GROMACS .gro file of C-alpha atoms in nm:
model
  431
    1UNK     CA    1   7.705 -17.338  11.487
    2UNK     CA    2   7.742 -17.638  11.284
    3UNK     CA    3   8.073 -17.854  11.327
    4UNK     CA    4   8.255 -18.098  11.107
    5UNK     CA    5   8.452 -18.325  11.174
    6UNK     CA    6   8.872 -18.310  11.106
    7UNK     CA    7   8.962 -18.638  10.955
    8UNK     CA    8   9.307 -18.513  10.787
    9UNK     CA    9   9.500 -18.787  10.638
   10UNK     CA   10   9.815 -18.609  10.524
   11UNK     CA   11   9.873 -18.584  10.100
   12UNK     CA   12  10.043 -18.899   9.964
   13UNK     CA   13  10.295 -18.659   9.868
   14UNK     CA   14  10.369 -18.611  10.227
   15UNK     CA   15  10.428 -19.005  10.327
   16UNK     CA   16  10.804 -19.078  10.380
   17UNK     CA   17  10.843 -19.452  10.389
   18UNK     CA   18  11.039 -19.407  10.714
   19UNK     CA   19  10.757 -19.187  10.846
   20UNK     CA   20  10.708 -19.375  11.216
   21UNK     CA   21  10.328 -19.512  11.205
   22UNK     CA   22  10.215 -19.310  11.514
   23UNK     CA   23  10.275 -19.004  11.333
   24UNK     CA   24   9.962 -19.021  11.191
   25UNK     CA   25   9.741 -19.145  11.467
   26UNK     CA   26   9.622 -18.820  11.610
   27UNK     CA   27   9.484 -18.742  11.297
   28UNK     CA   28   9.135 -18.864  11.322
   29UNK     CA   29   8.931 -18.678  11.532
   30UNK     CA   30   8.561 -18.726  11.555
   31UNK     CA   31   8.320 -18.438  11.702
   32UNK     CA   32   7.929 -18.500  11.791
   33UNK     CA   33   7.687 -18.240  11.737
   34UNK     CA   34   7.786 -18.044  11.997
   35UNK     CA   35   8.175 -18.027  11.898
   36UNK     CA   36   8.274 -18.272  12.186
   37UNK     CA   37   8.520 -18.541  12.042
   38UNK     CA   38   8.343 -18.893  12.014
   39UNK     CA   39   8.632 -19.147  12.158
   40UNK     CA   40   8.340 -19.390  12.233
   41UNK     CA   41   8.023 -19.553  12.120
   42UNK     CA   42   7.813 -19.740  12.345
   43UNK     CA   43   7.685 -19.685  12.664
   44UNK     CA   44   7.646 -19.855  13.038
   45UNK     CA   45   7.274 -19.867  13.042
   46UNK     CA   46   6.971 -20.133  13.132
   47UNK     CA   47   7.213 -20.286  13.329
   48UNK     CA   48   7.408 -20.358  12.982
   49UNK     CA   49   7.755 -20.209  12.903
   50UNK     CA   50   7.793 -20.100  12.527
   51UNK     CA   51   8.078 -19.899  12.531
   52UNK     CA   52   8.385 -19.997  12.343
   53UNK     CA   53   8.635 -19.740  12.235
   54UNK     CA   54   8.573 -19.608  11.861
   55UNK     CA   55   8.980 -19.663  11.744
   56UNK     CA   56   8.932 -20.049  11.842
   57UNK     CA   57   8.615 -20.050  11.633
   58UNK     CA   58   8.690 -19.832  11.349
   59UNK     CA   59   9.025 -20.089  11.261
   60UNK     CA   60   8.770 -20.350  11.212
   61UNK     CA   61   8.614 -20.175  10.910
   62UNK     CA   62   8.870 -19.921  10.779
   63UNK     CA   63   9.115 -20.051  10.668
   64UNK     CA   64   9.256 -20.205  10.306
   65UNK     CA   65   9.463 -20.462  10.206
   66UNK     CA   66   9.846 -20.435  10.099
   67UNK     CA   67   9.884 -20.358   9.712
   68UNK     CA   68  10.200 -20.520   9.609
   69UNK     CA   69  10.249 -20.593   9.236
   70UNK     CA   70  10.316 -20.944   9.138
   71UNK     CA   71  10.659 -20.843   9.000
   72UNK     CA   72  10.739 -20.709   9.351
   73UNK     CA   73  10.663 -21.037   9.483
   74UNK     CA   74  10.935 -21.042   9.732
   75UNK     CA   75  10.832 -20.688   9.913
   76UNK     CA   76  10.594 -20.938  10.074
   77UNK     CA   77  10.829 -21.063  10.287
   78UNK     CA   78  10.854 -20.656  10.429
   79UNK     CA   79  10.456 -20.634  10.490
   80UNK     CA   80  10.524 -20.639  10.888
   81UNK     CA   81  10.765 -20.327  10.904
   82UNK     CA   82  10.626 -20.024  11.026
   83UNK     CA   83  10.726 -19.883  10.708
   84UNK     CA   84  10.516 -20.072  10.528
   85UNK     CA   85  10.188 -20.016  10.802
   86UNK     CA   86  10.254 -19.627  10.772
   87UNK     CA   87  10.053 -19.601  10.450
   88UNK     CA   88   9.789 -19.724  10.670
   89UNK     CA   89   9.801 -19.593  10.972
   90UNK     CA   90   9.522 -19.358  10.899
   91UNK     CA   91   9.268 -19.632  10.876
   92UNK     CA   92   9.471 -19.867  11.177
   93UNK     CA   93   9.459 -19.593  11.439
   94UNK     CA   94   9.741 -19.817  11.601
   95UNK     CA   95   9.584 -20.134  11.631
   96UNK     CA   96   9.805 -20.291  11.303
   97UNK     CA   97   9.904 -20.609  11.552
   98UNK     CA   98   9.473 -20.700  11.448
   99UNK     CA   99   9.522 -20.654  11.117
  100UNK     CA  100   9.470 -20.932  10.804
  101UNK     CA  101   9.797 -20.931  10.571
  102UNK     CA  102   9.571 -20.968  10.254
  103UNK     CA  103   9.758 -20.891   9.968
  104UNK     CA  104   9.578 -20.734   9.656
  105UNK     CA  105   9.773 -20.742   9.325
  106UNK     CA  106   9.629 -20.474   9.094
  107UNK     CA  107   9.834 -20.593   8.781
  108UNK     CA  108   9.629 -20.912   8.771
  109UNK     CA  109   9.359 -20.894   8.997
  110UNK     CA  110   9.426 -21.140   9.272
  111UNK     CA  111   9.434 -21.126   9.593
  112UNK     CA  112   9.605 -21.318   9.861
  113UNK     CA  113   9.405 -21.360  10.184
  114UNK     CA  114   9.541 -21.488  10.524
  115UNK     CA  115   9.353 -21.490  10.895
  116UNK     CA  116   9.440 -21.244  11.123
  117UNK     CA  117   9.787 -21.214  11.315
  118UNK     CA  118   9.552 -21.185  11.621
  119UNK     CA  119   9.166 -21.123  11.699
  120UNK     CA  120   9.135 -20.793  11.856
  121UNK     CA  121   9.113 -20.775  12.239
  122UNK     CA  122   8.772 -20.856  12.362
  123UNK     CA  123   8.633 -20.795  12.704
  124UNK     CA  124   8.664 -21.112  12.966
  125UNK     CA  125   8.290 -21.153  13.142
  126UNK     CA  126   8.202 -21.365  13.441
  127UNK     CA  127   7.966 -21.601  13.327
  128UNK     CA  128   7.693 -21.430  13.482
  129UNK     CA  129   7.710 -21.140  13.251
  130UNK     CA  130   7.810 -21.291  12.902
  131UNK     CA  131   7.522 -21.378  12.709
  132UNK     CA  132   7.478 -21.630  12.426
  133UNK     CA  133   7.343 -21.377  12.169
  134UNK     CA  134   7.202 -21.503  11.811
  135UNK     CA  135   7.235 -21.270  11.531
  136UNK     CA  136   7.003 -21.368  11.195
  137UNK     CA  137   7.149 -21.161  10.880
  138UNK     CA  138   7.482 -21.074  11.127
  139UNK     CA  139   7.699 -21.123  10.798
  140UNK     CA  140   7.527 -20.788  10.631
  141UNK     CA  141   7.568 -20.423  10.653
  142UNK     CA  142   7.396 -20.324  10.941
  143UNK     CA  143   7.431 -20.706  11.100
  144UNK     CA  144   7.812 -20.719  11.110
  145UNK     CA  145   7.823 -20.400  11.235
  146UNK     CA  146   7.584 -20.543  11.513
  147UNK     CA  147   7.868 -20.838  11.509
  148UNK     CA  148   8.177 -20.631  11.593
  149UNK     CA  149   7.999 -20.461  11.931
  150UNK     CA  150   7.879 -20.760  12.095
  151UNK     CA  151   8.187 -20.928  12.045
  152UNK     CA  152   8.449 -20.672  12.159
  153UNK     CA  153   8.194 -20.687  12.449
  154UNK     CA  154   8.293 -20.989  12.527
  155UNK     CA  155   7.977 -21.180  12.468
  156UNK     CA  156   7.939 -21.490  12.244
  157UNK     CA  157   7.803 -21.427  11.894
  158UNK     CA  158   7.625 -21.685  11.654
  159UNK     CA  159   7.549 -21.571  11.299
  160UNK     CA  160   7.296 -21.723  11.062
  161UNK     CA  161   7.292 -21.563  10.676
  162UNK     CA  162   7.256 -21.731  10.373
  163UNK     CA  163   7.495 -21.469  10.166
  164UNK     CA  164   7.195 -21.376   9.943
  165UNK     CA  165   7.287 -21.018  10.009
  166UNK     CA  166   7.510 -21.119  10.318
  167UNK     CA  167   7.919 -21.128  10.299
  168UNK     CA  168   8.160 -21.362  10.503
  169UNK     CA  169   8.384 -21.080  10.450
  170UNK     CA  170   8.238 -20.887  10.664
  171UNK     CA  171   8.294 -21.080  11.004
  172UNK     CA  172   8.578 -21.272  10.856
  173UNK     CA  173   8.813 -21.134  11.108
  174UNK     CA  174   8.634 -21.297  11.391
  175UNK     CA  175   8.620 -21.672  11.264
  176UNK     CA  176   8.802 -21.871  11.474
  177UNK     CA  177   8.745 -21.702  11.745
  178UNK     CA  178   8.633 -21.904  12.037
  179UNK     CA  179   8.332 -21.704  12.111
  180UNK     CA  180   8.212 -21.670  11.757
  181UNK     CA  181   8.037 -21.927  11.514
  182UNK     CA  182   7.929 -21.884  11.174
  183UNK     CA  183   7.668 -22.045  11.043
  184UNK     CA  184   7.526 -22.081  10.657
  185UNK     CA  185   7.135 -22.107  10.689
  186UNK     CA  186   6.837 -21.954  10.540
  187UNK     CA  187   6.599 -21.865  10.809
  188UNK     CA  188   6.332 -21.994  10.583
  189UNK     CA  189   6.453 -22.302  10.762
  190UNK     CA  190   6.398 -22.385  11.125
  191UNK     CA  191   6.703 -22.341  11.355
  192UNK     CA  192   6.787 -22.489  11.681
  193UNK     CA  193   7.002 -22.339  11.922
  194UNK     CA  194   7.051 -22.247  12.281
  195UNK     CA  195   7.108 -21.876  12.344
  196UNK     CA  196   6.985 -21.538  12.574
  197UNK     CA  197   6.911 -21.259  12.269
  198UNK     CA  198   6.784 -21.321  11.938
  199UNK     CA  199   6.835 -21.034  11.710
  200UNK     CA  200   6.639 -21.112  11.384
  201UNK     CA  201   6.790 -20.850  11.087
  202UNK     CA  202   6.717 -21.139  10.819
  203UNK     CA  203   6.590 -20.967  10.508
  204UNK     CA  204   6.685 -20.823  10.202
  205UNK     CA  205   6.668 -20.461  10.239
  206UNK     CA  206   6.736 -20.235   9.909
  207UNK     CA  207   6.500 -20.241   9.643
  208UNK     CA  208   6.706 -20.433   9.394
  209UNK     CA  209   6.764 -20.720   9.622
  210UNK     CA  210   6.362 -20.757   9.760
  211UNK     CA  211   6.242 -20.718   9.416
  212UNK     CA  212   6.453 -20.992   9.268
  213UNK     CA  213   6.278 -21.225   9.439
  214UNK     CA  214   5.923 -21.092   9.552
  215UNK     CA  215   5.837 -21.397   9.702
  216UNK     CA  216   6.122 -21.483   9.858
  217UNK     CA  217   6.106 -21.162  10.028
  218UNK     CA  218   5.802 -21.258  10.219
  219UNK     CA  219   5.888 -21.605  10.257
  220UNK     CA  220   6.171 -21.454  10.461
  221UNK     CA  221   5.981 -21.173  10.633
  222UNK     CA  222   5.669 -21.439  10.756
  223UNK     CA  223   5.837 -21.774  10.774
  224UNK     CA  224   6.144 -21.654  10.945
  225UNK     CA  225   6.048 -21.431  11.177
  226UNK     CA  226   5.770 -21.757  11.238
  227UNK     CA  227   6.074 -21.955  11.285
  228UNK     CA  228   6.262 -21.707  11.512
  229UNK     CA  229   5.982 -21.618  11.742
  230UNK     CA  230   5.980 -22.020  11.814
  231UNK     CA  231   6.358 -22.076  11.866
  232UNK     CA  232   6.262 -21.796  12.139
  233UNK     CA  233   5.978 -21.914  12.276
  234UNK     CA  234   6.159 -22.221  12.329
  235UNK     CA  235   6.469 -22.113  12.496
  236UNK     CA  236   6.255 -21.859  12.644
  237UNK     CA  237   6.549 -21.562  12.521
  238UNK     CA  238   6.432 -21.205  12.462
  239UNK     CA  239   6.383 -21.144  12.102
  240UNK     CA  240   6.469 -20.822  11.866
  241UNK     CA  241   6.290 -20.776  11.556
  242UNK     CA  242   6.403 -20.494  11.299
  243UNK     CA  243   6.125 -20.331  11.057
  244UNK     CA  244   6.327 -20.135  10.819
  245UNK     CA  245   6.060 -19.899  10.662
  246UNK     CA  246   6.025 -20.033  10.306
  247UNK     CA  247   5.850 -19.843  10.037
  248UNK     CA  248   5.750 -20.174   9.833
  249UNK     CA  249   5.475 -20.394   9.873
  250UNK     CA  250   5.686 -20.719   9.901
  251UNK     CA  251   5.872 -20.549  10.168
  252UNK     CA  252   5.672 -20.336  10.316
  253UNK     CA  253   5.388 -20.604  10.382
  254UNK     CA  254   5.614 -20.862  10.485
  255UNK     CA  255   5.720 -20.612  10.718
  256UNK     CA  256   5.407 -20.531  10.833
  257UNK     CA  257   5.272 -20.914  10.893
  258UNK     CA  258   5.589 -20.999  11.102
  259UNK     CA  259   5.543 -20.712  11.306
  260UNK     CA  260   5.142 -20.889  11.391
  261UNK     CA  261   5.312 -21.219  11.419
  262UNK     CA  262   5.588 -21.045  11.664
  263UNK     CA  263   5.303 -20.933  11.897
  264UNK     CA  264   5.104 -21.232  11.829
  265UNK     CA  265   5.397 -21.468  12.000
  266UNK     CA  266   5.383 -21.157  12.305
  267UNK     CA  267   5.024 -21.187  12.392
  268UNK     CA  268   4.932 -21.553  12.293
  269UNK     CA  269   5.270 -21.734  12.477
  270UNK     CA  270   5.475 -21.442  12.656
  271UNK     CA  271   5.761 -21.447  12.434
  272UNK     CA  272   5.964 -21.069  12.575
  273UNK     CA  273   5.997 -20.858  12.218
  274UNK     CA  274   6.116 -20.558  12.124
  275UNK     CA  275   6.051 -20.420  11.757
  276UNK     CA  276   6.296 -20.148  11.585
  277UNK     CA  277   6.152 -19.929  11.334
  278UNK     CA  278   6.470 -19.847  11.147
  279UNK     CA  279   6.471 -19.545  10.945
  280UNK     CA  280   6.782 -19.486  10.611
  281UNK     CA  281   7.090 -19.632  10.802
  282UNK     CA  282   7.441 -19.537  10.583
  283UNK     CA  283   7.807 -19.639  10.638
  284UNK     CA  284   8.103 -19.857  10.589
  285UNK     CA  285   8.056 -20.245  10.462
  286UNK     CA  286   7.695 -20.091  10.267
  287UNK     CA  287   7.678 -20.220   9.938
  288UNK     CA  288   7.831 -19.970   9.708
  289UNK     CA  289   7.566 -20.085   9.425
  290UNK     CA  290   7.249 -20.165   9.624
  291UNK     CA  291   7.093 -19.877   9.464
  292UNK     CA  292   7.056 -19.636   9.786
  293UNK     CA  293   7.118 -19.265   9.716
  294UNK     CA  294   7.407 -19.260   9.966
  295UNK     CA  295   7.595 -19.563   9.860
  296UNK     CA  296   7.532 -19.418   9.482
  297UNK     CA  297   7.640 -19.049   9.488
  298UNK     CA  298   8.008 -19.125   9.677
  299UNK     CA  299   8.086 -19.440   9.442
  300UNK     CA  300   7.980 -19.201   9.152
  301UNK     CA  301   8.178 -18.853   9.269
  302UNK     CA  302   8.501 -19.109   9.390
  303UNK     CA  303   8.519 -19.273   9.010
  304UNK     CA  304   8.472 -18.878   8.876
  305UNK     CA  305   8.168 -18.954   8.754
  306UNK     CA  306   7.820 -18.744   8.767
  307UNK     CA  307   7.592 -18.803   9.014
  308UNK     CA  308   7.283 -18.880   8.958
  309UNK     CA  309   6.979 -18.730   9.131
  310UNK     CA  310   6.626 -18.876   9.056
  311UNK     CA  311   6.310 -18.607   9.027
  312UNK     CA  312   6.334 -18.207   9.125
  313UNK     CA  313   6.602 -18.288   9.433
  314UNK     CA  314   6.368 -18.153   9.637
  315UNK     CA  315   6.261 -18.472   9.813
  316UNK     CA  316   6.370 -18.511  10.148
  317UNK     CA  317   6.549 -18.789  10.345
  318UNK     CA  318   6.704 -18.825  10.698
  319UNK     CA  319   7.018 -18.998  10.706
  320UNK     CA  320   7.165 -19.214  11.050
  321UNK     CA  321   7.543 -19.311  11.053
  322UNK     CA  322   7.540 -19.714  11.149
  323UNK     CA  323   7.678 -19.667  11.495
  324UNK     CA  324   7.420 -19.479  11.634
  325UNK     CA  325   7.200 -19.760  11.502
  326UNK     CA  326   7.367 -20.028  11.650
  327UNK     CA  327   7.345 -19.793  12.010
  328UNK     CA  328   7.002 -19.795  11.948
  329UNK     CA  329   6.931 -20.129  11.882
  330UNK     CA  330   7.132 -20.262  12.139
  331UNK     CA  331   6.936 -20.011  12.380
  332UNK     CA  332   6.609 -20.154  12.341
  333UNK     CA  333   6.697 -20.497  12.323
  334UNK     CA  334   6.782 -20.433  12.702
  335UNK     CA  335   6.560 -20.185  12.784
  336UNK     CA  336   6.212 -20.276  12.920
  337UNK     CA  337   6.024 -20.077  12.605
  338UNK     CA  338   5.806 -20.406  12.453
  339UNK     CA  339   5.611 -20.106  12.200
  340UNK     CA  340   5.783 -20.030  11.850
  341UNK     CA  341   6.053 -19.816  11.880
  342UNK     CA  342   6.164 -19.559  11.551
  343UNK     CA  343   6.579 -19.533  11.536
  344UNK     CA  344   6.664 -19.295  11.272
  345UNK     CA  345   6.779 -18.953  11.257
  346UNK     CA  346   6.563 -18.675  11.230
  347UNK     CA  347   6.805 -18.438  11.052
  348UNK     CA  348   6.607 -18.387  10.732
  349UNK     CA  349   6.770 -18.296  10.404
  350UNK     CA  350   6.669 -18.219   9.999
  351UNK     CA  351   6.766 -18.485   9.792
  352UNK     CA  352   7.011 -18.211   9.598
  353UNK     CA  353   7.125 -18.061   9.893
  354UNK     CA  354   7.278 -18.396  10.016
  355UNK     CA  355   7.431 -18.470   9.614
  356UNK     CA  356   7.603 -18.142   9.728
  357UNK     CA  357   7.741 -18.230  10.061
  358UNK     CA  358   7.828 -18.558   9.950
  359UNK     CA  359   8.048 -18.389   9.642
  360UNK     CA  360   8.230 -18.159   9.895
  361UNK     CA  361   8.313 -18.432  10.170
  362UNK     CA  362   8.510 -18.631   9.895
  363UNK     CA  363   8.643 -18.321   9.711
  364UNK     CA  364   8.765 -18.310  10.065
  365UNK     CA  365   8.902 -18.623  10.109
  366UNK     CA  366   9.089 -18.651   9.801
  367UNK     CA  367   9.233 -18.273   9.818
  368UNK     CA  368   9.379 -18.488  10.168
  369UNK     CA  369   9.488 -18.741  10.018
  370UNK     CA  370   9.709 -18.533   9.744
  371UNK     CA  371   9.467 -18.688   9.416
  372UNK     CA  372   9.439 -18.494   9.100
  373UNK     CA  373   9.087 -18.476   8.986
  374UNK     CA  374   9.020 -18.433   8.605
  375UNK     CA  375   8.744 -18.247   8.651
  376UNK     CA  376   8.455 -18.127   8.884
  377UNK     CA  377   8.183 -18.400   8.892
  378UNK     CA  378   7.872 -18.248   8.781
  379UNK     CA  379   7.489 -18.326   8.975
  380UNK     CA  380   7.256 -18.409   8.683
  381UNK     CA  381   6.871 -18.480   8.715
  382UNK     CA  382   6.697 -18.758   8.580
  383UNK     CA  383   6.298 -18.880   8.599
  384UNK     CA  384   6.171 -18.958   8.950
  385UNK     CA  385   6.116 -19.364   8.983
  386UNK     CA  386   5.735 -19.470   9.077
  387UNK     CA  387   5.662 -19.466   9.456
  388UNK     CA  388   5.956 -19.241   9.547
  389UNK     CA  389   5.820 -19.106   9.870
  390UNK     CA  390   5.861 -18.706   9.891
  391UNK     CA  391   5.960 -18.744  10.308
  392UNK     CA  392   6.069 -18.971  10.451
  393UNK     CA  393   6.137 -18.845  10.844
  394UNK     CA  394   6.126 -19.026  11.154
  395UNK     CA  395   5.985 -18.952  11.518
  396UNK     CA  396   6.171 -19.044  11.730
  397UNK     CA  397   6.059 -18.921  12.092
  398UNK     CA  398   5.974 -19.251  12.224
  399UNK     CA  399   6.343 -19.347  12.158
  400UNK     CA  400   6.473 -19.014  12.326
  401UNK     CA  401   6.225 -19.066  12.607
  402UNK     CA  402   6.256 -19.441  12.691
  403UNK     CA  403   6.545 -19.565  12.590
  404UNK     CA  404   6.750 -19.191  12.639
  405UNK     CA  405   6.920 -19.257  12.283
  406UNK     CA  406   6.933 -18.985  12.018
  407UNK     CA  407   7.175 -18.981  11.726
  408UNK     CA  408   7.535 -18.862  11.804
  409UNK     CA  409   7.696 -18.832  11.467
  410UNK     CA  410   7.643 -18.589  11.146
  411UNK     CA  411   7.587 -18.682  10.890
  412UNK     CA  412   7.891 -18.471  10.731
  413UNK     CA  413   8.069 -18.695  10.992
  414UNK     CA  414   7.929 -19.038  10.912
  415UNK     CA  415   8.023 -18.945  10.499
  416UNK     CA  416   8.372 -18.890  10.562
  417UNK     CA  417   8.407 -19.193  10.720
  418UNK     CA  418   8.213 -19.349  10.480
  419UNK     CA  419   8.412 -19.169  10.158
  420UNK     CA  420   8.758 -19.331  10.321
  421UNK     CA  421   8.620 -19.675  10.320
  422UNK     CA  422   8.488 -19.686   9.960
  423UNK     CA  423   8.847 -19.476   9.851
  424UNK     CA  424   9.016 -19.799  10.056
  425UNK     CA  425   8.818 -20.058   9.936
  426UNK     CA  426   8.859 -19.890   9.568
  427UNK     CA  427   9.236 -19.900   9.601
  428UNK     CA  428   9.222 -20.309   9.669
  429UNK     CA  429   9.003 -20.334   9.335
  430UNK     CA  430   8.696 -20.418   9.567
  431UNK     CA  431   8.489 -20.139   9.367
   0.00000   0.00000   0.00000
């Protein structure tokens, strides 16, 4: 029996401005593959605790900003009601005291940021536990992500990016903190820095952002995962390198060469690595036009448009929501597993079938949310692109067996989530 997960947002119709917030915050419930509700993510394991509760870590990511109209510029001055926070309790789960008070005004198209009323409650570690933990690409989609665990863990957090593909948006609501520190460099660059765990997720990682610059792309891939693997032979930390399976050559072989250099550093000077193998990661904060099928068929069937599937449809692809990811990475890097390790889900479907699903899940949403659609978005099929791989499916028994991780989430889970935060980000003119 398959289960799905309830995620019902009442109907805008519905929403009483003197509706009390909490009304709404039993309406999220998230189920795993066996129907139990996840509350969680994370886990006590390798002698490293993961687990932070999913409500604190969800109001990180969904959540939008207030749209006032500049002619209502004094309903600004209301923003901290709980009438006002009721609209968004949905995304808040109750945690609206850790919220920004960005204000987006759709009649011009401005926005008015502010930091945080508060950072979000972090975990207090005895020195002997907190690690100094350096995250290269932590400002990007599967790198903030990375961010927001180790941090609510209590741990202290450095990120390197150079915004090529990168956002300070994305961990904006932890600068300032006093265990976090931002920092703009290309890893092209050598870096110095003390620190415990190195997690190296610097690289460009859909095709229209490792094609724009081929060269670039290996620069990064060779020179700073070079540069990496000495910042950790030096301090002597324990070092993480991510190989996202790439299907071009720029990619792929940079890929492939840092991987040799990765055991290179093991054997020649003892450096302790682990290497991910991750397989198609989707969720919030992914760039809605990076050109990956998942990011492209909800920002198509939200705007009512037709999606667009490329060949027959009857490719395949396996899909992993970003949090059991992050689980996974975090895993190995404490585990003792030094041999490549594949994280991905192996939940395999047609390129069509998913189109389908994904149409549903927001015909779903929005039939929640109380919005009219014009019409039924139609799935249209268009010629397959060169080097489209037919499958594209992981193994992932040495995870399951070594590090005891396997993939918690559907993936009719990890799209509703996803369709809210694209509908959010939509309604604050981000999209």
């Amino acid at each position: 029996m398959s289960h799905s997960p309830v995620s019902a947002a009442s109907p805008k119709s519905s929403v009483s401005p003197h509706t009390p917030a909490h009304a709404f915050l039993d309406q999220i419930t998230t189920l795993d593959k066996n129907g139990d509700e996840i509350t969680t993510v994370g886990f006590n394991r390798f002698g490293f605790d993961s687990e932070v509760p999913l409500d604190v870590l969800r109001s990180l990511y969904l959540r939008s900003h207030y749209v006032v109209s500049t002619n209502n510029i004094s309903d600004v001055n209301d923003l901290d009601s709980e009438a006002a926070e009721t609209i968004h309790a949905k995304f808040l789960q109750g945690h609206a005291a850790y919220q920004s008070k960005s204000i987006f005004h759709p009649d011009n198209q401005s926005i008015s940021y502010t930091t945080l009323s508060r950072f979000p409650p972090v975990k207090l570690l005895p020195p002997n536990l907190r690690k100094r933990i350096l995250v290269t690409g932590g400002a990007g989609f599967v790198g903030s992500h990375l961010v927001d665990r180790l941090m609510l863990l209590g741990h202290e957090v450095t990120v390197i990016d150079n915004f090529f593909t990168g956002s300070k948006t994305t961990v904006s609501h932890w600068i300032g903190h006093p265990n976090f520190e931002m920092v703009r460099h290309d890893v092209v660059e050598p870096f110095m820095i003390e620190c415990d765990q190195i997690y190296h997720l610097a690289c460009p990682a859909s095709p229209p952002h490792y094609q724009f610059n081929a060269v670039k792309t290996i620069k990064t891939s060779f020179m700073g995962t070079l540069n990496m693997l000495g910042l950790a032979k030096r301090t002597k930390a324990r070092w993480g390198h991510v190989n996202p399976i790439g299907p071009r050559a720029c990619y792929d072989e940079g890929k492939r060469v840092a991987e040799t250099l990765t055991y290179g550093f093991q054997r020649q000077d003892g450096v302790d690595v682990r290497v991910a193998r991750i397989f198609n990661t989707y969720g919030p904060r992914m760039n809605p036009y990076d050109g990956r099928v998942v990011s492209n068929f909800i920002v198509q069937a939200l705007k009512g448009e037709d999606m667009t599937v490329y060949g027959d449809g009857k490719q395949t692809r396996s899909f992993q929501y970003v949090h059991d990811l992050i689980d996974g990475l975090i895993a190995l890097m404490n585990s003792d597993e030094s041999r490549p390790v594949n994280i991905g889900n192996g939940d395999e479907f047609t390129i069509g079938e998913f189109a389908e699903l994904v149409r549903d899940i927001v015909e779903k949403v929005q039939d929640q949310d109380g919005d009219v659609r014009a019409r039924r978005v139609d799935i249209v099929y268009k010629d397959m692109p060169t080097d489209d791989p037919q499958k594209r499916r992981p193994d992932t028994t040495r995870a399951k067996e070594t590090l005891k991780w396997q993939p918690r989430w559907t993936v009719r889970m990890g799209l509703e989530e996803m369709v809210r935060y694209y509908k959010a980000k939509m309604a604050e003119g981000s999209i």
